[in-house]
Coordinates of C-alpha atoms (C1' of nucleotides) and ligand atoms in Angstrom, one line a residue:
Chain J
M1 CA -94.0 79.0 -7.4
T2 CA -97.7 79.8 -7.2
N3 CA -97.6 79.0 -10.9
V4 CA -96.1 75.6 -10.2
S5 CA -98.7 74.8 -7.6
H6 CA -101.3 75.6 -10.1
I7 CA -99.8 73.3 -12.6
L8 CA -99.7 70.5 -10.1
R9 CA -103.3 70.9 -9.0
K10 CA -104.5 71.2 -12.6
T11 CA -102.9 67.9 -13.4
G12 CA -104.4 66.1 -10.4
H13 CA -101.3 66.3 -8.2
R14 CA -101.2 67.4 -4.6
L15 CA -99.1 70.2 -3.3
T16 CA -97.6 68.4 -0.4
K17 CA -95.2 69.9 2.2
Q18 CA -92.4 67.7 0.7
R19 CA -93.0 69.0 -2.8
Q20 CA -93.0 72.6 -1.7
Q21 CA -89.7 72.1 0.1
I22 CA -88.1 70.2 -2.8
L23 CA -89.2 73.0 -5.1
R24 CA -87.6 75.5 -2.8
A25 CA -84.3 73.6 -2.8
L26 CA -84.1 73.5 -6.6
T27 CA -81.9 76.0 -8.4
C28 CA -81.1 76.9 -11.9
R29 CA -77.8 75.0 -11.4
P30 CA -78.1 71.2 -11.9
Q31 CA -78.0 69.3 -8.7
S32 CA -78.0 65.6 -7.9
V33 CA -80.6 63.9 -5.8
E34 CA -78.0 63.6 -3.0
E35 CA -77.1 67.3 -3.2
I36 CA -80.8 68.2 -3.0
K37 CA -81.2 65.9 -0.1
S38 CA -78.3 67.4 1.9
A39 CA -79.3 70.9 1.0
L40 CA -82.6 70.2 2.6
L41 CA -81.0 68.4 5.6
S42 CA -78.8 71.4 6.3
Q43 CA -82.1 73.2 6.9
R44 CA -83.3 70.4 9.1
I45 CA -85.7 69.2 6.5
A46 CA -85.5 65.4 6.2
I47 CA -87.1 64.0 3.1
D48 CA -86.7 60.4 1.9
T49 CA -84.5 59.8 -1.1
T50 CA -87.3 57.9 -2.8
T51 CA -89.7 60.9 -2.4
I52 CA -87.1 63.2 -4.0
Y53 CA -86.8 60.9 -7.0
R54 CA -90.5 60.6 -7.4
T55 CA -91.1 64.3 -7.0
L56 CA -88.4 65.1 -9.6
D57 CA -89.8 62.6 -12.0
C58 CA -93.1 64.3 -11.7
L59 CA -91.7 67.8 -12.1
V60 CA -89.7 66.6 -15.2
K61 CA -92.9 65.2 -16.7
L62 CA -94.7 68.5 -16.1
G63 CA -91.9 70.4 -17.8
I64 CA -90.9 72.3 -14.6
V65 CA -87.6 70.6 -14.1
A66 CA -84.9 69.4 -16.5
K67 CA -83.0 66.2 -16.0
T68 CA -79.5 66.1 -17.4
R69 CA -76.6 63.7 -17.3
F70 CA -73.1 65.1 -17.6
N71 CA -70.9 62.1 -18.1
E72 CA -71.3 61.1 -14.5
H73 CA -73.1 58.1 -13.0
N74 CA -75.9 60.1 -11.4
A75 CA -78.4 62.5 -13.0
K76 CA -78.8 66.2 -12.2
Y77 CA -81.9 68.2 -12.0
E78 CA -82.4 71.9 -12.4
L79 CA -85.4 74.2 -12.3
L80 CA -86.3 75.4 -15.8
G81 CA -85.8 79.1 -15.4
K82 CA -87.1 81.7 -17.8
T83 CA -84.1 81.9 -20.0
H84 CA -82.8 79.0 -22.1
H85 CA -79.1 78.3 -21.4
H86 CA -76.3 75.8 -21.6
H87 CA -73.6 74.6 -19.4
L88 CA -69.8 74.7 -18.9
V89 CA -68.8 71.6 -17.0
C90 CA -65.3 71.5 -15.4
T91 CA -63.8 68.0 -15.9
T92 CA -61.6 68.6 -12.9
C93 CA -63.7 70.1 -10.1
S94 CA -67.2 69.2 -11.6
A95 CA -68.3 72.8 -11.2
V96 CA -71.2 73.7 -13.6
K97 CA -71.7 77.2 -14.9
D98 CA -74.6 78.5 -16.8
I99 CA -74.0 80.1 -20.2
P100 CA -76.6 81.8 -22.3
L101 CA -76.1 81.2 -26.0
D102 CA -78.2 82.1 -28.9
D103 CA -78.7 78.8 -30.8
D104 CA -81.6 79.7 -33.1
F105 CA -79.1 79.5 -35.8
L106 CA -78.5 75.8 -35.1
M107 CA -82.1 75.0 -34.5
K108 CA -83.1 76.4 -37.9
K109 CA -80.3 74.5 -39.6
V110 CA -81.5 71.2 -38.1
K111 CA -85.0 72.0 -39.2
K112 CA -83.8 72.7 -42.7
L113 CA -81.4 69.7 -43.0
T114 CA -83.7 67.0 -41.6
N115 CA -87.2 65.8 -41.2
F116 CA -86.7 65.3 -37.5
H117 CA -89.2 67.1 -35.2
V118 CA -87.0 68.7 -32.5
Q119 CA -88.6 69.1 -29.1
S120 CA -85.6 70.0 -27.0
H121 CA -81.8 69.9 -27.0
T122 CA -78.9 69.9 -24.7
L123 CA -75.5 71.6 -25.3
E124 CA -72.8 71.0 -22.8
F125 CA -69.2 72.1 -22.9
F126 CA -66.6 70.1 -21.1
G127 CA -63.2 71.5 -20.1
L128 CA -61.4 73.4 -17.4
C129 CA -62.9 76.2 -15.4
K130 CA -60.9 79.4 -14.7
H131 CA -59.8 78.0 -11.4
C132 CA -58.7 74.6 -12.7
Q133 CA -56.7 75.5 -15.8
Chain K
M1 CA -57.9 50.2 -37.4
T2 CA -54.2 49.5 -37.9
N3 CA -53.9 53.0 -36.7
V4 CA -55.7 52.1 -33.5
S5 CA -53.5 49.1 -32.8
H6 CA -50.6 51.4 -33.2
I7 CA -51.9 53.8 -30.6
L8 CA -52.6 50.9 -28.3
R9 CA -49.1 49.5 -28.6
K10 CA -47.5 52.9 -28.3
T11 CA -49.2 53.4 -25.0
G12 CA -48.1 50.1 -23.5
H13 CA -51.4 48.3 -24.2
R14 CA -51.8 44.9 -25.9
L15 CA -53.9 44.2 -28.9
T16 CA -55.9 41.3 -27.6
K17 CA -58.4 39.2 -29.5
Q18 CA -61.1 40.7 -27.4
R19 CA -60.1 44.3 -28.1
Q20 CA -60.0 43.6 -31.8
Q21 CA -63.5 42.2 -31.7
I22 CA -64.9 45.0 -29.6
L23 CA -63.3 47.5 -31.9
R24 CA -64.9 45.7 -34.9
A25 CA -68.3 45.9 -33.1
L26 CA -68.1 49.6 -32.5
T27 CA -69.9 51.9 -34.9
C28 CA -70.3 55.7 -35.4
R29 CA -73.7 55.2 -33.8
P30 CA -73.7 55.3 -30.0
Q31 CA -74.3 51.8 -28.5
S32 CA -74.6 50.7 -24.9
V33 CA -72.4 48.0 -23.4
E34 CA -75.3 45.5 -23.6
E35 CA -75.9 46.3 -27.3
I36 CA -72.2 45.8 -28.0
K37 CA -72.3 42.6 -26.1
S38 CA -75.2 41.2 -28.0
A39 CA -74.0 42.4 -31.3
L40 CA -70.9 40.3 -30.6
L41 CA -72.9 37.4 -29.3
S42 CA -74.9 37.3 -32.5
Q43 CA -71.6 36.5 -34.2
R44 CA -70.9 33.8 -31.6
I45 CA -68.3 36.0 -30.0
A46 CA -68.7 35.8 -26.2
I47 CA -66.9 38.5 -24.3
D48 CA -67.5 39.2 -20.6
T49 CA -69.3 42.4 -19.8
T50 CA -66.4 43.5 -17.5
T51 CA -64.0 43.2 -20.3
I52 CA -66.2 45.3 -22.6
Y53 CA -66.4 48.0 -19.9
R54 CA -62.6 48.0 -19.3
T55 CA -61.9 48.0 -23.0
L56 CA -64.2 51.0 -23.6
D57 CA -62.8 52.9 -20.7
C58 CA -59.3 52.4 -22.2
L59 CA -60.4 53.5 -25.7
V60 CA -62.1 56.5 -24.2
K61 CA -58.9 57.5 -22.4
L62 CA -57.0 57.1 -25.7
G63 CA -59.5 59.3 -27.5
I64 CA -60.6 56.6 -29.8
V65 CA -64.1 56.3 -28.5
A66 CA -66.6 58.8 -27.1
K67 CA -68.8 58.1 -24.2
T68 CA -72.1 59.9 -24.1
R69 CA -75.2 59.8 -22.0
F70 CA -78.5 60.6 -23.6
N71 CA -81.0 61.0 -20.8
E72 CA -81.0 57.3 -20.2
H73 CA -79.7 55.3 -17.3
N74 CA -76.8 53.7 -19.2
A75 CA -73.9 55.2 -21.2
K76 CA -73.4 54.8 -24.9
Y77 CA -70.1 54.5 -26.7
E78 CA -69.3 55.3 -30.3
L79 CA -66.2 55.2 -32.4
L80 CA -64.8 58.7 -33.0
G81 CA -65.0 58.9 -36.7
K82 CA -63.2 61.5 -38.8
T83 CA -66.0 64.1 -38.9
H84 CA -67.3 65.8 -35.8
H85 CA -71.1 65.5 -35.6
H86 CA -74.1 65.6 -33.3
H87 CA -77.1 63.5 -32.7
L88 CA -80.9 63.4 -33.2
V89 CA -82.4 61.2 -30.5
C90 CA -86.0 60.0 -31.0
T91 CA -87.8 60.2 -27.7
T92 CA -90.2 57.5 -28.9
C93 CA -88.2 54.8 -30.6
S94 CA -84.8 55.7 -29.2
A95 CA -83.3 55.8 -32.7
V96 CA -80.2 57.9 -33.0
K97 CA -79.2 59.6 -36.2
D98 CA -76.0 61.5 -36.8
I99 CA -76.1 65.0 -38.0
P100 CA -73.1 67.1 -39.1
L101 CA -73.4 70.7 -37.9
D102 CA -70.9 73.4 -38.1
D103 CA -70.6 74.8 -34.6
D104 CA -67.4 76.9 -34.9
F105 CA -69.7 79.8 -34.4
L106 CA -70.7 78.6 -30.9
M107 CA -67.2 77.6 -29.9
K108 CA -65.8 81.0 -30.7
K109 CA -68.7 82.7 -28.9
V110 CA -67.9 80.6 -25.8
K111 CA -64.3 81.4 -26.0
K112 CA -65.1 85.1 -26.3
L113 CA -67.7 85.2 -23.5
T114 CA -65.9 83.2 -20.8
N115 CA -62.6 82.2 -19.4
F116 CA -63.5 78.6 -19.5
H117 CA -61.1 76.3 -21.5
V118 CA -63.3 74.1 -23.6
Q119 CA -61.9 70.7 -24.4
S120 CA -65.0 69.0 -25.9
H121 CA -68.8 69.5 -26.1
T122 CA -71.9 67.5 -26.8
L123 CA -75.0 68.7 -28.6
E124 CA -78.0 66.4 -28.7
F125 CA -81.4 67.1 -30.1
F126 CA -84.3 65.2 -28.7
G127 CA -87.6 64.8 -30.5
L128 CA -89.5 62.7 -32.9
C129 CA -87.9 60.9 -35.9
K130 CA -89.6 60.9 -39.3
H131 CA -91.2 57.6 -38.5
C132 CA -92.5 58.5 -35.1
Q133 CA -94.1 61.9 -35.7
Chain R
dT1 C1' -38.9 28.6 -30.6
dG2 C1' -39.3 28.9 -25.5
dA3 C1' -38.9 31.0 -21.2
dC4 C1' -40.2 35.5 -18.9
dT5 C1' -42.8 39.5 -17.6
dT6 C1' -46.8 41.7 -16.9
dA7 C1' -51.2 43.4 -19.1
dT8 C1' -55.6 41.5 -19.7
dT9 C1' -59.4 38.4 -19.0
dG10 C1' -63.4 36.1 -16.7
dC11 C1' -65.8 35.3 -12.7
dA12 C1' -67.7 36.5 -8.4
dA13 C1' -68.6 39.8 -5.1
dC14 C1' -69.6 44.6 -4.4
dT15 C1' -71.0 49.5 -4.7
dG16 C1' -73.9 53.3 -5.9
dA17 C1' -78.0 55.0 -8.3
dT18 C1' -82.6 54.4 -9.2
dT19 C1' -87.0 51.7 -8.9
dT20 C1' -90.8 49.1 -6.9
dG21 C1' -94.2 47.2 -3.5
dC22 C1' -96.9 48.2 0.2
dA23 C1' -99.0 49.8 4.4
dA24 C1' -99.4 54.1 6.8
dT25 C1' -100.3 59.0 6.1
dA26 C1' -102.1 63.3 4.6
dA27 C1' -104.1 66.5 0.8
dT28 C1' -108.3 67.4 -1.4
dT29 C1' -113.4 67.0 -2.0
dC30 C1' -117.9 67.1 -0.3
Chain W
dG1 C1' -115.2 66.0 9.9
dA2 C1' -115.6 61.8 7.0
dA3 C1' -114.4 59.7 2.5
dT4 C1' -111.4 59.2 -1.3
dT5 C1' -107.1 58.5 -3.1
dA6 C1' -102.4 60.6 -4.1
dT7 C1' -98.3 60.6 -1.7
dT8 C1' -94.9 59.3 1.7
dG9 C1' -91.3 56.4 4.0
dC10 C1' -89.2 52.3 4.6
dA11 C1' -87.4 47.8 3.0
dA12 C1' -86.3 45.1 -0.7
dA13 C1' -85.2 44.7 -5.4
dT14 C1' -83.0 46.0 -9.7
dC15 C1' -79.7 47.9 -12.8
dA16 C1' -75.3 50.0 -14.3
dG17 C1' -70.7 49.9 -13.4
dT18 C1' -66.5 48.7 -10.5
dT19 C1' -63.1 46.0 -8.0
dG20 C1' -60.2 41.9 -6.4
dC21 C1' -58.0 38.1 -7.8
dA22 C1' -56.3 33.9 -9.8
dA23 C1' -55.8 32.1 -14.5
dT24 C1' -54.5 33.3 -19.2
dA25 C1' -52.1 35.2 -23.0
dA26 C1' -49.6 39.2 -25.5
dG27 C1' -45.3 41.1 -26.2
dT28 C1' -40.2 40.8 -25.4
dC29 C1' -35.9 38.8 -25.8
dA30 C1' -32.5 35.3 -25.7
Ligands
LIG1 MN1 -78.4 75.9 -15.5
LIG2 MN1 -72.6 59.4 -34.1
LIG3 ZN1 -62.9 73.4 -12.2
LIG4 ZN1 -88.5 57.4 -33.6

DNA sequence: TGACTTATTGCAACTGATTTGCAATAATTC
DNA sequence: GAATTATTGCAAATCAGTTGCAATAAGTCA
């Protein structure tokens, strides 16, 4: 957190009340803008949707947050935690579960097979969660 | 192609002129609805956007087409070819390249680690293509 | 072939997600 | 505290995708 505020300052951004609160609302689980907004509202913190979008865009650019689209119409955002991980997305109830997977294997293979310079990747599994199957 | 028309008929769908042409426009490379529409237009085939959406939805449900979202605002659709593969997406020029990768390894690991019933997955690599690095 | 049934099309209107413009506000700098 | 300027909130705009509906055409069957 203090780390994040440092990054913000260093890049000429300001650590506003809103940004602090949005950062606090972020989790390692992907959330939509509306989910973040109502999570904040339930704590009586009202922040405009536009501000949430702009803050998230900013955090994505700084590499603090990841933006992902599971095959839904809206994007989801999650705090980039320490450990790299992937997701299990339930096609029935939309629940998302983190799953750590060692994918060095694949990354090396891509590097060997192509001349593409990989910067990041996403790996999502779609199916039925324990509850829905 | 004849195979596809068979699937359509068998499921109570009709093989319209529009569907045939949309199917012809589909490639193994993911394309947006607008891209499909202008590809058709360049052959003087004018099909309404709504029709393209509805046709693609239908083909996705029948397992003939895959819908994917790279971190863009719009979805992309590609014909499900014979071989399972993944994508290299250039973050500069947006070019998409297919890459075949054996991921049985990962699938088995997920099955072993969780009680999630995996139906499908997407694996996308983002970075710089040969031309853009 | 020709009538019949009903899936599909095209167009217009609509919804939901995200973006943009701008004046008011507040975080940093000095 | 005053000055500078990034950020906010609100309204309006844009963009992707969906829905309703009357007109059309694909498939069926006599
Ligand atoms: Mn996660
Ligand atoms: Mn492909
Ligand atoms: Zn579920
Ligand atoms: Zn490129």
